[in-house]
Coordinates of C-alpha atoms and ligand atoms in Angstrom, one line a residue:
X1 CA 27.2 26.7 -10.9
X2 CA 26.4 29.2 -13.7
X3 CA 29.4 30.4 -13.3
X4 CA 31.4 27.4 -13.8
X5 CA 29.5 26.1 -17.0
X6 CA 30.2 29.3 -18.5
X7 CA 33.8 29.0 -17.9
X8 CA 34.1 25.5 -19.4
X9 CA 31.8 26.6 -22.4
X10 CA 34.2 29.6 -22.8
X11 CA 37.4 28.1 -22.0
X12 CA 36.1 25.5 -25.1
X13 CA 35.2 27.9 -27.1
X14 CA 38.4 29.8 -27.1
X15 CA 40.7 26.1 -27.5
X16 CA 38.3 25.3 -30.6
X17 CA 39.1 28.7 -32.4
X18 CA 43.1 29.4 -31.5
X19 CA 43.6 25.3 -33.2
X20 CA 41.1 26.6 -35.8
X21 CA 43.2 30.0 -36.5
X22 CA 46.6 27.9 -36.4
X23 CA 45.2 25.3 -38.4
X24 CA 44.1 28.0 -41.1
X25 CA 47.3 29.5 -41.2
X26 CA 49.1 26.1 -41.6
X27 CA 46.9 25.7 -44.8
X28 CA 47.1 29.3 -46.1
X29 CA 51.5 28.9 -45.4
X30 CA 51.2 26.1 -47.8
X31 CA 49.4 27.5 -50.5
X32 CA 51.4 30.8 -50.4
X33 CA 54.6 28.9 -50.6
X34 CA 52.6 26.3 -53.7
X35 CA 52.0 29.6 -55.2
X36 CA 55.4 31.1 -54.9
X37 CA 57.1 27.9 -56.4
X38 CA 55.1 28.0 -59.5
X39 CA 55.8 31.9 -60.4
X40 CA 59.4 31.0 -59.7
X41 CA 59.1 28.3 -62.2
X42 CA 57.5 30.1 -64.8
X43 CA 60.1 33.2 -64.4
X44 CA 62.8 30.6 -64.6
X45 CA 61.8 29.3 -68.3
X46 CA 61.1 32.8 -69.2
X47 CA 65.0 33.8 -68.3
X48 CA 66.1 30.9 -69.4
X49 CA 64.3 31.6 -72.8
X50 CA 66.0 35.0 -72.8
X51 CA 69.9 33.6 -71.6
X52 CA 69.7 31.0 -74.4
X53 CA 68.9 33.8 -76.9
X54 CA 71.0 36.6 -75.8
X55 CA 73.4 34.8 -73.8
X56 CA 75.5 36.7 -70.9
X57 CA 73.6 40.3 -73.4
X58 CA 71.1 39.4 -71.1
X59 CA 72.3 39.9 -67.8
X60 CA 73.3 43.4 -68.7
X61 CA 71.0 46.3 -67.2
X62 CA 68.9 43.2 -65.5
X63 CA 66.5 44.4 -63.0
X64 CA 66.5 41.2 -60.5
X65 CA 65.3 42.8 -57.2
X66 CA 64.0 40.2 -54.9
X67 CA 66.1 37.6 -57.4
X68 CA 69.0 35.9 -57.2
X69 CA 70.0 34.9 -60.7
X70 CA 73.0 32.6 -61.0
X71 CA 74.3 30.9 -64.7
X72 CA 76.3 27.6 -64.2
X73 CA 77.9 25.8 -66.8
X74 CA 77.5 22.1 -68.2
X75 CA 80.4 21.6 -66.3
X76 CA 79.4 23.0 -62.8
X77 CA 81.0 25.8 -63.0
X78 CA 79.5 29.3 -62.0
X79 CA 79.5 31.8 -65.1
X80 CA 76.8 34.4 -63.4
X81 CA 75.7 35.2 -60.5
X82 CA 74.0 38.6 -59.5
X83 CA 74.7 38.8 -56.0
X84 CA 77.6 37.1 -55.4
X85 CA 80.9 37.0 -56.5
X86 CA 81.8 34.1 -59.0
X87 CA 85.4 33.8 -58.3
X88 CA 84.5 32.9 -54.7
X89 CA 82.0 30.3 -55.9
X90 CA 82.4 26.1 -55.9
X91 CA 81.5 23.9 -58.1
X92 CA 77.8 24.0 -58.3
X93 CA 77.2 20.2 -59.9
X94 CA 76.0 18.6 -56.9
X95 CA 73.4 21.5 -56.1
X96 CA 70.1 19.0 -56.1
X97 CA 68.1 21.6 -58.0
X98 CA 70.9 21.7 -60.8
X99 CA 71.2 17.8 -60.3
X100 CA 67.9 17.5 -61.5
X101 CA 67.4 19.8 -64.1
X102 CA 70.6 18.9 -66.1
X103 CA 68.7 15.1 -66.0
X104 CA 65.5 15.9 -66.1
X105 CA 65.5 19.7 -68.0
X106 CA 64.3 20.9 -64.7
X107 CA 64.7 21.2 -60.9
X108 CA 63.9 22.4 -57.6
X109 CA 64.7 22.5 -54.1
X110 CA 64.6 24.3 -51.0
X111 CA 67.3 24.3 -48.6
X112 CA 69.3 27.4 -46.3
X113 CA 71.8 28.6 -48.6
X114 CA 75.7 28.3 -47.8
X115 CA 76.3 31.6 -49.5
X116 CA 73.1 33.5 -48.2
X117 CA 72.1 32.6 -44.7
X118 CA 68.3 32.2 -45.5
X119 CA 65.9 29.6 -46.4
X120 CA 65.6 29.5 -50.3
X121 CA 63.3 28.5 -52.8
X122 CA 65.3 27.3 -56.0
X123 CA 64.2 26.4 -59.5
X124 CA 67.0 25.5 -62.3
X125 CA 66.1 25.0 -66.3
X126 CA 68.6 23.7 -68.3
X127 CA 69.8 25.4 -71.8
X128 CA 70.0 23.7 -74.9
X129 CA 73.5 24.3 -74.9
X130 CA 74.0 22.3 -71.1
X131 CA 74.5 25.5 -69.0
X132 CA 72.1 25.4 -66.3
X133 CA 70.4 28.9 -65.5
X134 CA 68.8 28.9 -61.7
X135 CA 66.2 31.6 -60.3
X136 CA 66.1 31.7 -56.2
X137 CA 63.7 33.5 -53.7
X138 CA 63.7 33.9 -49.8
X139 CA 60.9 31.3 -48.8
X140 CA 58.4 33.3 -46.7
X141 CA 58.7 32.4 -42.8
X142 CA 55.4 31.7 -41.3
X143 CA 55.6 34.4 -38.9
X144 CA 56.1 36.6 -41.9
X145 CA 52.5 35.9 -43.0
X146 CA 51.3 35.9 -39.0
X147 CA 52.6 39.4 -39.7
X148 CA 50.9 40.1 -43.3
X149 CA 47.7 39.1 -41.3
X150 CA 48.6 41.0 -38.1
X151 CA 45.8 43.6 -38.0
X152 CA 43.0 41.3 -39.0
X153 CA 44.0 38.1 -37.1
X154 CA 43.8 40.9 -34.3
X155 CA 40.4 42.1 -35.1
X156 CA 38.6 38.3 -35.5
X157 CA 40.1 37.1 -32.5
X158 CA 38.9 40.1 -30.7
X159 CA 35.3 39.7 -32.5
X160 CA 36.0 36.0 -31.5
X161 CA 36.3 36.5 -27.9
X162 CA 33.9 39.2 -27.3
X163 CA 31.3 36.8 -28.8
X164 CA 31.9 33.8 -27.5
X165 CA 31.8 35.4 -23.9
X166 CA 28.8 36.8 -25.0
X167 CA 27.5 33.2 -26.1
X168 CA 28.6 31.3 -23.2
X169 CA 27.2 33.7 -20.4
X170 CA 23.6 33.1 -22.4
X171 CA 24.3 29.6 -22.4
X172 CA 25.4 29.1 -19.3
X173 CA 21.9 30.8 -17.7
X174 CA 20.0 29.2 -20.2
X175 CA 21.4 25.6 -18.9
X176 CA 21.0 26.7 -15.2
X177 CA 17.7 28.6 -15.5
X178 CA 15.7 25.1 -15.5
X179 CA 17.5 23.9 -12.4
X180 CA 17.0 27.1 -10.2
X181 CA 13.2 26.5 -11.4
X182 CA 13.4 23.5 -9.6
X183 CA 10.8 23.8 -6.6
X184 CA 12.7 21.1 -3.7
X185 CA 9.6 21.3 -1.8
X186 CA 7.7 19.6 -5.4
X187 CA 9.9 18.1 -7.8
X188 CA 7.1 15.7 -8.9
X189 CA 5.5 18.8 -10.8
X190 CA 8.4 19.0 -13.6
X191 CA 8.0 15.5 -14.7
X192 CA 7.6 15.4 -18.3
X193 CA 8.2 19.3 -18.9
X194 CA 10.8 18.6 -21.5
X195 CA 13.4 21.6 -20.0
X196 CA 13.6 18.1 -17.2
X197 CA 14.2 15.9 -19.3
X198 CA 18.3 15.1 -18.2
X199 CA 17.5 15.7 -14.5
X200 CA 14.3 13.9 -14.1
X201 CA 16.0 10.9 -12.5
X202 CA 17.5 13.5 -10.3
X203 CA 14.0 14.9 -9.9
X204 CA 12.5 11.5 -8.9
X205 CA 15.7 10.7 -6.7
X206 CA 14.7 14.0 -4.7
X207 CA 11.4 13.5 -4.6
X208 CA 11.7 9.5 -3.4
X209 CA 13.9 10.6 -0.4
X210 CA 11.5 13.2 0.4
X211 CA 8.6 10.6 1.0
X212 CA 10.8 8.8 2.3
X213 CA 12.3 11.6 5.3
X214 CA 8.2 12.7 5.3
X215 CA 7.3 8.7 6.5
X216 CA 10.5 9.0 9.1
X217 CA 9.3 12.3 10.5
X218 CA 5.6 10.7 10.8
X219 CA 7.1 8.0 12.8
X220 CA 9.3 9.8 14.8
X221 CA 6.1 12.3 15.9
X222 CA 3.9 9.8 16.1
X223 CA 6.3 7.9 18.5
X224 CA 7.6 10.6 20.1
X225 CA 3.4 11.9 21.0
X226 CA 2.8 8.0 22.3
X227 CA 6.5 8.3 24.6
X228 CA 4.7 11.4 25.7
X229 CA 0.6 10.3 26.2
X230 CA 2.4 7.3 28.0
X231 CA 4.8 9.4 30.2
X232 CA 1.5 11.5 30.9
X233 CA -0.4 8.2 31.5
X234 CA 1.9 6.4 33.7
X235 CA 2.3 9.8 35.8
X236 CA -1.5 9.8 36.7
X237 CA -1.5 5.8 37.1
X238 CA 1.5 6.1 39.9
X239 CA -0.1 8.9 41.6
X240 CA -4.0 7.1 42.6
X241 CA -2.2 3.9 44.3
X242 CA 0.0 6.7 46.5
X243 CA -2.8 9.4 47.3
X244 CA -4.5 6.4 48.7
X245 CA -1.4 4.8 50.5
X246 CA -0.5 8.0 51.9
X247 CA -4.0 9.2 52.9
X248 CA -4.9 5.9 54.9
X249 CA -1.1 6.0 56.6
X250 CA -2.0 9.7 57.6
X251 CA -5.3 8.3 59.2
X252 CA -3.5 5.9 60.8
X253 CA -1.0 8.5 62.0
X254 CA -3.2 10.3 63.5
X255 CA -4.9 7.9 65.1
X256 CA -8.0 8.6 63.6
X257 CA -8.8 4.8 62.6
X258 CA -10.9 2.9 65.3
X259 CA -8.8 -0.5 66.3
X260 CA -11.5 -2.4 64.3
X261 CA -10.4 -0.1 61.1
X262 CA -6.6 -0.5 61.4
X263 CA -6.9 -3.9 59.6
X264 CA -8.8 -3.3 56.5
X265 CA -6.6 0.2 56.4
X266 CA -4.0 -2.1 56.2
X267 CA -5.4 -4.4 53.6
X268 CA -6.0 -1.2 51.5
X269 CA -2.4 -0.2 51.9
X270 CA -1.1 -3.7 50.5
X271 CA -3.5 -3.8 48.2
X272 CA -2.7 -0.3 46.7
X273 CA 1.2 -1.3 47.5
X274 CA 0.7 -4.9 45.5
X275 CA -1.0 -2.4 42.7
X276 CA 2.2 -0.1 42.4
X277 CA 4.5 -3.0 42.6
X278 CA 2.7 -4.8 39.5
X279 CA 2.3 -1.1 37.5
X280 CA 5.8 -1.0 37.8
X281 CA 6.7 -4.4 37.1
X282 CA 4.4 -3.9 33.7
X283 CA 5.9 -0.4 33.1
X284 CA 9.9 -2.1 33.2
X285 CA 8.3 -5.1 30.8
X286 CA 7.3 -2.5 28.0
X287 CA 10.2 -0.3 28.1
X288 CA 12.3 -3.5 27.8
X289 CA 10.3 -4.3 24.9
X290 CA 10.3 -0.7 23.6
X291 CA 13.9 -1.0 23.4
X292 CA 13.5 -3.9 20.7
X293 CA 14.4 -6.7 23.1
X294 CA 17.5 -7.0 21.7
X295 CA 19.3 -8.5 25.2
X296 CA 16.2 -11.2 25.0
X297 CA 17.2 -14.6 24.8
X298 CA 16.5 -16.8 22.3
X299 CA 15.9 -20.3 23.6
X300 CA 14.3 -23.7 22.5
X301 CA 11.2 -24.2 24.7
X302 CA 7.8 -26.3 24.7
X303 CA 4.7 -23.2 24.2
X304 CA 2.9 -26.0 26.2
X305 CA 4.8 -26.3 29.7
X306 CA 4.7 -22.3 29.5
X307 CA 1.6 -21.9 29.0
X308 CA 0.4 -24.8 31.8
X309 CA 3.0 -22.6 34.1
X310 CA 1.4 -19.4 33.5
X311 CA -1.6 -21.3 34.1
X312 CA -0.6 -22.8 37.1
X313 CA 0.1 -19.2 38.7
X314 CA -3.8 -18.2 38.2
X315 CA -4.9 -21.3 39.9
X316 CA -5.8 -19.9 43.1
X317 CA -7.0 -16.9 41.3
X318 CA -9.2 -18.9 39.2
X319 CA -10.9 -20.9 42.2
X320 CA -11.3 -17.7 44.1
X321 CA -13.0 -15.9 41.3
X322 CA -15.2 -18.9 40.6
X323 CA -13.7 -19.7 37.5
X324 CA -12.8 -23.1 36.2
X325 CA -9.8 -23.4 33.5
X326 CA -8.2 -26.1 31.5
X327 CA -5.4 -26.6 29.3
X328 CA -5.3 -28.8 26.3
X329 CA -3.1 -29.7 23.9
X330 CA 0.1 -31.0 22.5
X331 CA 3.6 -30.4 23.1
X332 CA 4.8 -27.5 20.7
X333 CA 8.7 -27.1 20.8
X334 CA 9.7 -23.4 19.3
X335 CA 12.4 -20.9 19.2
X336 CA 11.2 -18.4 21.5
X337 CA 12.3 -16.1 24.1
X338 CA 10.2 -18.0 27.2
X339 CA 10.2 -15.0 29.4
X340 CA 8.2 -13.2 26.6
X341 CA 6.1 -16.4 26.0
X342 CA 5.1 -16.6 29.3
X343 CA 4.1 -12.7 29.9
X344 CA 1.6 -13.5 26.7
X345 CA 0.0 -16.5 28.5
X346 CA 0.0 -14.9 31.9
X347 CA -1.4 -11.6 30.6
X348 CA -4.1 -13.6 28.1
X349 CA -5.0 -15.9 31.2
X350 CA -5.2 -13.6 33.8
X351 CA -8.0 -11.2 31.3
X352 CA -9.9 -14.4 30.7
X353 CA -10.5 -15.2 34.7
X354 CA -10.5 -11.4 35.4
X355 CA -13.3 -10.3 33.2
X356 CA -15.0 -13.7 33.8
X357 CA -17.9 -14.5 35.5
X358 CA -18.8 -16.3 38.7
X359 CA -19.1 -20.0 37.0
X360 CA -17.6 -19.2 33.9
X361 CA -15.0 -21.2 32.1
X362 CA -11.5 -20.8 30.5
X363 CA -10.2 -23.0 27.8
X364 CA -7.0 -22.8 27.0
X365 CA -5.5 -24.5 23.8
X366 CA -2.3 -24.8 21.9
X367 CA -1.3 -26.5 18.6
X368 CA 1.6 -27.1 16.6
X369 CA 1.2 -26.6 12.7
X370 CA 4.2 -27.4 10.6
X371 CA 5.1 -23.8 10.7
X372 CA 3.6 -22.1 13.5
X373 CA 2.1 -22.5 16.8
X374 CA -1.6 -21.5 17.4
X375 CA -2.5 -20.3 21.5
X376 CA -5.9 -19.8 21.9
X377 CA -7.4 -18.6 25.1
X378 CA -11.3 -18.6 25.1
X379 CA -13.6 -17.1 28.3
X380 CA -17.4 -17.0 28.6
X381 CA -16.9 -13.5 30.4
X382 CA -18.5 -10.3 29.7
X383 CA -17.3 -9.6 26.7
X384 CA -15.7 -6.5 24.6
X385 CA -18.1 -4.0 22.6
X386 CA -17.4 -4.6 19.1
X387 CA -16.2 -1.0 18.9
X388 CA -13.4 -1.1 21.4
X389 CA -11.8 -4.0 19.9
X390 CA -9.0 -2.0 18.0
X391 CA -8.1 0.3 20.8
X392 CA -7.8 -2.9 23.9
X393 CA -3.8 -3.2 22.7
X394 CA -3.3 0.6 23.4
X395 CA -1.7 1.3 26.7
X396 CA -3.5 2.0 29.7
X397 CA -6.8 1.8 27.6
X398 CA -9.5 -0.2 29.9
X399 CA -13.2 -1.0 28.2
X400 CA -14.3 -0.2 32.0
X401 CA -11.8 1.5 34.3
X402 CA -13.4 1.0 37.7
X403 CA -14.1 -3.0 36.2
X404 CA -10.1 -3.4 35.5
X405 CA -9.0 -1.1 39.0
X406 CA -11.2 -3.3 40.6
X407 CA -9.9 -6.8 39.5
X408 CA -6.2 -4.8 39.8
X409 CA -5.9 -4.4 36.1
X410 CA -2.8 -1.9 34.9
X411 CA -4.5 -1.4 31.4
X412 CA -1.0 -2.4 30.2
X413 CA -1.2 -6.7 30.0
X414 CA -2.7 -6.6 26.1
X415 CA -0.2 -4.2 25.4
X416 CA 2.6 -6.0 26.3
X417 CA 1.3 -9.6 24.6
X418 CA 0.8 -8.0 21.1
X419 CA 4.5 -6.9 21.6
X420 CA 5.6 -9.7 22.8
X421 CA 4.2 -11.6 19.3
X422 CA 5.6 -9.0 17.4
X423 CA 9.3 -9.6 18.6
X424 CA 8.5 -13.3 17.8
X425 CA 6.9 -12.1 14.2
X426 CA 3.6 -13.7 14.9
X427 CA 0.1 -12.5 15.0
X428 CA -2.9 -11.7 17.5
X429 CA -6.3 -11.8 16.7
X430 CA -9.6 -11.2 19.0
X431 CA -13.1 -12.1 18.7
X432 CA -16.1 -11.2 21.3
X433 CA -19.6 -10.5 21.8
X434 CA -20.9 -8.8 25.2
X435 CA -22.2 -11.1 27.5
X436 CA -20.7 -14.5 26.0
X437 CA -17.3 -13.7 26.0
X438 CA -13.9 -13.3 24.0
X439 CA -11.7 -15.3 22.4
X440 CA -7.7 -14.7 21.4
X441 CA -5.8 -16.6 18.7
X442 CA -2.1 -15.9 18.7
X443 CA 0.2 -17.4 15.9
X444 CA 3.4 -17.4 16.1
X445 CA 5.6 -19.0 13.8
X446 CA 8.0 -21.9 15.1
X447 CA 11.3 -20.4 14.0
X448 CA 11.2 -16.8 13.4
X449 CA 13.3 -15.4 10.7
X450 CA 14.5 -12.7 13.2
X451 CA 15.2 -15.3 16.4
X452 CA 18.7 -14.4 17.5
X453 CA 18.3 -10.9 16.2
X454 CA 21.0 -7.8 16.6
X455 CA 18.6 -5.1 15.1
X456 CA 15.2 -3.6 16.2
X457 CA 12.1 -5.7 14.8
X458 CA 10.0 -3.3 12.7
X459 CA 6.7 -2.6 14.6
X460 CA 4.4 0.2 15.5
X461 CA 4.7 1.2 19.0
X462 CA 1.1 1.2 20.3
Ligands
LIG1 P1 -6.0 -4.5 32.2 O1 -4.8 -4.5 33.0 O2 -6.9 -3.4 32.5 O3 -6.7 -5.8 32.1 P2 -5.3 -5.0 29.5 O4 -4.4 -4.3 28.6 O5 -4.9 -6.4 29.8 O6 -5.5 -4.1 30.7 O7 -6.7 -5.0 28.8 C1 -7.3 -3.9 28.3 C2 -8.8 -3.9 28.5 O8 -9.3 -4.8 27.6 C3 -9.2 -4.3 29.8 O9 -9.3 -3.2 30.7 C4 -10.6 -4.9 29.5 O10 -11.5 -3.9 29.5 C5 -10.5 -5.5 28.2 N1 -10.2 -6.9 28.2 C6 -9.0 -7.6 28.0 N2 -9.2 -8.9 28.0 C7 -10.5 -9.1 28.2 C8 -11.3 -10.3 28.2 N3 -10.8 -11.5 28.2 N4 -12.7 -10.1 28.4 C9 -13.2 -8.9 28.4 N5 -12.5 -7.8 28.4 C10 -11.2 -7.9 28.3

């Protein structure tokens, strides 16, 4: 980069002072050649002054080197001339410098001579007697004076070059020194130093995308650690249900189980079976979800007759645990995706009668706002400590693990409803107190701005 600015600042520099140099020897040509027209003029009055007095006296023993002096009569004809022969010679009357000085007493011109090939300067003063005396000189060519100024043209443009590199190498690292100050890592710290001043949008360009990158490398660890804790999780969850399956079928291999046994063995074995079948189900539900449930579908559909549905399912659940439920409320027709409305009821429902007690009741409501729809499912079960409330959406987290393996809990069901409202945009909240039970409000608007959707809602995987 340094490199480069010096090269421009240089290759500038030299432009500017070759046009300067021409340019000055333009002006100085014009002046030399002003200069040499006036002393021709004032010799030419002065001969003239001498031919009028002595007449041709004068041209004898004349020193004219440098000169050409030629006498023309009034009537155009040549009576002197010093360097070339006047038999040989026309008519000199329409000559424009003797044109104008036999009207106007004097006249010049400059023109390439027919008789001498060169340009020349001419000046003509006419005698009182009409004879027309003219002085002529070889007009300097420019590169006569490029040549008079050889040796110190040479010198400055040498000084000239020498310098400027000199110049535009300091320039060029004092431009780039700033920049390779620059610290990537904290661009924030040259705000206002006023060496910044150009490249502080730069600066805060750099320095934006950095924060940026930073917040895309927290999400992507902290994603990637919950991919892995779940991986972890999921492991150890699979493995209980089949240590126990395989350890009661080994008994029973062996014939080690009395004939009284080999029933409940077998219970255990569905029971533990029924457990794997419902981990896995759970386990397929969140990846789906983890995957943005883009291939969802987005339907019409009444939140009530899902909800009733889901509640319909736990019936017999319900009544064997003691628990009585009811659904109120009003028909609420939404853009959803019903599959996912109905895991959120289920999941909701199925807590509410599993961590109830014996004679407890589930109410179940839903109403329609003129933007959203509010679910709310309310127990009188055992409640959640207040400071486990902001971990029970985290997977596999159970308040009591041997309470949840018990009622065949996968410590996955809250984690899939609080995704399930996030696809839809909505909102979960939860309120409880031990021993009187817990209540969950879920809001979810009635047509999503992202219903339909093509690209990954923005949530936190929890
Ligand atoms: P699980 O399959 O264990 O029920 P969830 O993710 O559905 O897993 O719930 C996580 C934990 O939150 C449960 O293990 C339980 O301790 C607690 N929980 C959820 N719902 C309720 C509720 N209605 N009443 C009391 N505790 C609840």
């Amino acid at each position: 980069m340094s490199s480069k600015i010096f090269k421009a600042i240089w290759t500038v520099a030299v432009i500017v002072f070759l046009a300067s140099l021409v340019f000055l020897l333009g002006v100085s040509y014009n002046y030399f050649t002003g200069l040499q027209k006036a002393q021709l003029k004032s010799e030419t009055e002065l001969a003239a002054q001498g031919v009028s007095l002595a007449r041709e006296n004068y041209f004898e023993d004349l020193n004219t080197q440098g000169y050409r002096i030629t006498w023309i009569g009034a009537d155009g004809s040549v009576l002197y001339d010093n360097q070339v022969d006047t038999s040989d010679m026309e008519n000199h009357l329409e000559r424009e410098e003797v044109k104008q000085a036999l009207a106007q007493g004097y006249g010049e011109s400059t023109r390439y001579s027919s008789t001498l090939s060169d340009k020349q300067l001419y000046a003509a003063k006419r005698l009182p007697d009409g004879s027309v005396l003219r002085l002529s000189i070889v007009q300097a060519a420019v590169w006569t004076l490029v040549l008079g100024f050889a040796q110190p043209i040479c010198i400055v443009v040498l000084i000239a070059l020498v310098l400027s590199f000199v110049l535009a190498s300091r320039l060029a690292k004092r431009i780039v020194k700033p920049i390779n100050e620059i610290d990537p890592q904290d661009p924030e710290h040259y705000y206002g130093d006023k060496d910044y001043k150009e490249i502080e949008p730069l600066l805060r360009h750099i320095s934006e995308q950095q924060a940026r990158l930073k917040e895309d490398k927290d999400q992507i660890e902290k994603t990637a650690l919950i991919r892995q804790e779940f991986t972890a999780n999921v492991s150890h969850e699979l493995k209980t249900p089949l240590h126990a399956i395989s350890g009661c079928a080994e008994l029973l291999e062996n014939g080690m189980v009395q004939e009284a046994d080999v029933k409940p063995f077998a219970g255990k074995i569905r029971e533990e079976a029924s457990r794997l079948t419902k981990l896995v189900e759970d386990i397929i539900e969140l990846t789906r979800l983890d995957n943005g449930g883009a291939e969802m579908k987005w339907e019409e559909c009444d939140i009530l007759r899902i909800v009733e549905n889901a509640a319909d399912s736990l019936d017999s659940a319900a009544d064997a645990s003691g628990v009585n439920m009811t659904v109120e409320g009003e028909s609420a027709p939404v853009l959803a995706v019903p599959q996912l409305i109905y895991s959120i009821a289920y999941n909701l429902l199925d807590n509410a009668v599993k961590y109830n007690l014996r004679g407890g009741t589930v109410s179940v409501k839903v109403k329609q706002n003129k933007l959203d729809t509010v679910l709310t499912v309310e127990d009188t079960g055992i409640g959640i400590p207040e400071e486990c409330l902001n971990r029970i959406f985290e997977r596999f987290y159970r308040v009591d693990k041997s309470r949840s393996k018990e009622v065949g809990g996968t410590g996955l069901g809250l984690s899939i409803v609080k995704h399930g409202v996030l696809v839809h945009n909505g909102r979960i909240e939860v309120t409880s107190e031990v021993g009187k039970g817990t209540k969950f409000v879920v809001t979810l608007p009635n047509r999503p701005k992202n219903a339909v959707h093509e690209e990954e809602p923005e949530y936190d995987i929890i």
